[in-house]
mmCIF file of C-alpha atoms in Angstrom:
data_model
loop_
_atom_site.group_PDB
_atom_site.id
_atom_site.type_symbol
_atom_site.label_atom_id
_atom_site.label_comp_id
_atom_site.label_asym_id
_atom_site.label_seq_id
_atom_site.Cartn_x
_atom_site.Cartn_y
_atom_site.Cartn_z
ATOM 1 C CA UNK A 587 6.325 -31.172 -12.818
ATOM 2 C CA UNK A 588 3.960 -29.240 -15.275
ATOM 3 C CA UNK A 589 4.552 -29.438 -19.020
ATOM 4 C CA UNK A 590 5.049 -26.391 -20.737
ATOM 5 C CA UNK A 591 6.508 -24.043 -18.077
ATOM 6 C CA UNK A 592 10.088 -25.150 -18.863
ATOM 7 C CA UNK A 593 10.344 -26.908 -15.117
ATOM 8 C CA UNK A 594 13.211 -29.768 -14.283
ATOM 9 C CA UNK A 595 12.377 -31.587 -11.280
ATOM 10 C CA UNK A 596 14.764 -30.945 -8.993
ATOM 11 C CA UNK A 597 16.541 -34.172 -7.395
ATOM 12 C CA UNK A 598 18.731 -35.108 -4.795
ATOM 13 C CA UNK A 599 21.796 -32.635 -3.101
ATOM 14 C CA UNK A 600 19.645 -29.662 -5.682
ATOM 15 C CA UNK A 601 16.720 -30.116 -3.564
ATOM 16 C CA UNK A 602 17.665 -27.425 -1.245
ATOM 17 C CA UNK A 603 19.272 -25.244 -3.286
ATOM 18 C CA UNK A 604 15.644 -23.805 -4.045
ATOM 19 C CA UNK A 605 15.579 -22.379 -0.580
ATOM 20 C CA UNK A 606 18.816 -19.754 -1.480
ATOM 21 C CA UNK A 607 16.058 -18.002 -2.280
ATOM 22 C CA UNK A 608 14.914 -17.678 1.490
ATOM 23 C CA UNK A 609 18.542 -16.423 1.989
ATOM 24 C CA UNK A 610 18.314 -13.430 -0.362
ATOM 25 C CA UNK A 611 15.222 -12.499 1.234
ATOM 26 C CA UNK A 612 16.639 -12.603 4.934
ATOM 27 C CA UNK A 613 19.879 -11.008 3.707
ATOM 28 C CA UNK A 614 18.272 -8.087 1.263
ATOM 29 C CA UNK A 615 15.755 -6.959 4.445
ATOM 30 C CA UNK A 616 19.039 -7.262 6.697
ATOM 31 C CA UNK A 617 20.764 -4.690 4.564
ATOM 32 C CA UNK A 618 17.405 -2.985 4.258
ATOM 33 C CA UNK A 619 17.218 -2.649 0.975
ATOM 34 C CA UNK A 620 14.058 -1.727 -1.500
ATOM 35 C CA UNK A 621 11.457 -4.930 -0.566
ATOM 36 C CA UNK A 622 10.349 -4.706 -3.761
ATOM 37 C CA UNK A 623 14.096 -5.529 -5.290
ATOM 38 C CA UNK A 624 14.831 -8.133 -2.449
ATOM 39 C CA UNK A 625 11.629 -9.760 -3.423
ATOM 40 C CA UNK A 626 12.307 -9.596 -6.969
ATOM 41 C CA UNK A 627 15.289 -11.024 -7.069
ATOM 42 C CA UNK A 628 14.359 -13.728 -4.558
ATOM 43 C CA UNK A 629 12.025 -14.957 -6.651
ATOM 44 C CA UNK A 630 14.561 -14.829 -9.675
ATOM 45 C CA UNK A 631 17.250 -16.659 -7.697
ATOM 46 C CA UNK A 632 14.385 -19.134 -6.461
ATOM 47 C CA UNK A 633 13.337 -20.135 -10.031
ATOM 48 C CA UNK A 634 16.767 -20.125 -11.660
ATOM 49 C CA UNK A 635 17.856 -22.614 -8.876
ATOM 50 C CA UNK A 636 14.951 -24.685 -9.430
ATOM 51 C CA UNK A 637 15.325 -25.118 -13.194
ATOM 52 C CA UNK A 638 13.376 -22.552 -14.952
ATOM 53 C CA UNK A 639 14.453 -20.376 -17.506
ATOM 54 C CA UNK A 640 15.124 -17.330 -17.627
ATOM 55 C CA UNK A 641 11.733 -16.879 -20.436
ATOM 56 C CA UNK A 642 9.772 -19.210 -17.868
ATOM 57 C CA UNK A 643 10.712 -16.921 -14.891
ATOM 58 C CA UNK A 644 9.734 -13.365 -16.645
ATOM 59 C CA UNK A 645 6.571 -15.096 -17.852
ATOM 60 C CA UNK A 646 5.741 -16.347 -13.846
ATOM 61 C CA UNK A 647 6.136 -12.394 -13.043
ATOM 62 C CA UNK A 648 4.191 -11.152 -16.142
ATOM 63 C CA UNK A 649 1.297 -13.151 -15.580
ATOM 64 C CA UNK A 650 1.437 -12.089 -11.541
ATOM 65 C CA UNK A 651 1.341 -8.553 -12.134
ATOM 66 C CA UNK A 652 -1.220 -8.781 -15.083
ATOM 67 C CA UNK A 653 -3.909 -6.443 -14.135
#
């Protein structure tokens, strides 16, 4: 858990609801669509289940793609 990054631990029967995220990504290359997307949205699905904003989330991707 790290302060300021808008983070709930997640707890109990939640725990694996994180790894959905795993599922969009073998799904979206199953249906073979854009990586980029499936990636994208992976990663959106992955934070939202884990208990970060939506502001928290776009931040995460701003500051990965910063050049």
């Amino acid at each position: 858990y790290r302060a300021g990054w808008g983070v709930m631990p997640v707890r109990g029967d939640f725990a694996m609801l994180v790894l959905a995220g795993i599922l969009v990504i073998v799904a979206g290359f199953m249906l073979r669509f854009n990586p980029l997307l499936v990636v994208a949205v992976s990663a959106l699905v992955t934070g939202l289940a884990a208990g970060l904003d939506l502001h928290a989330i776009v931040s995460a991707f701003g500051k990965a793609f910063k050049l």
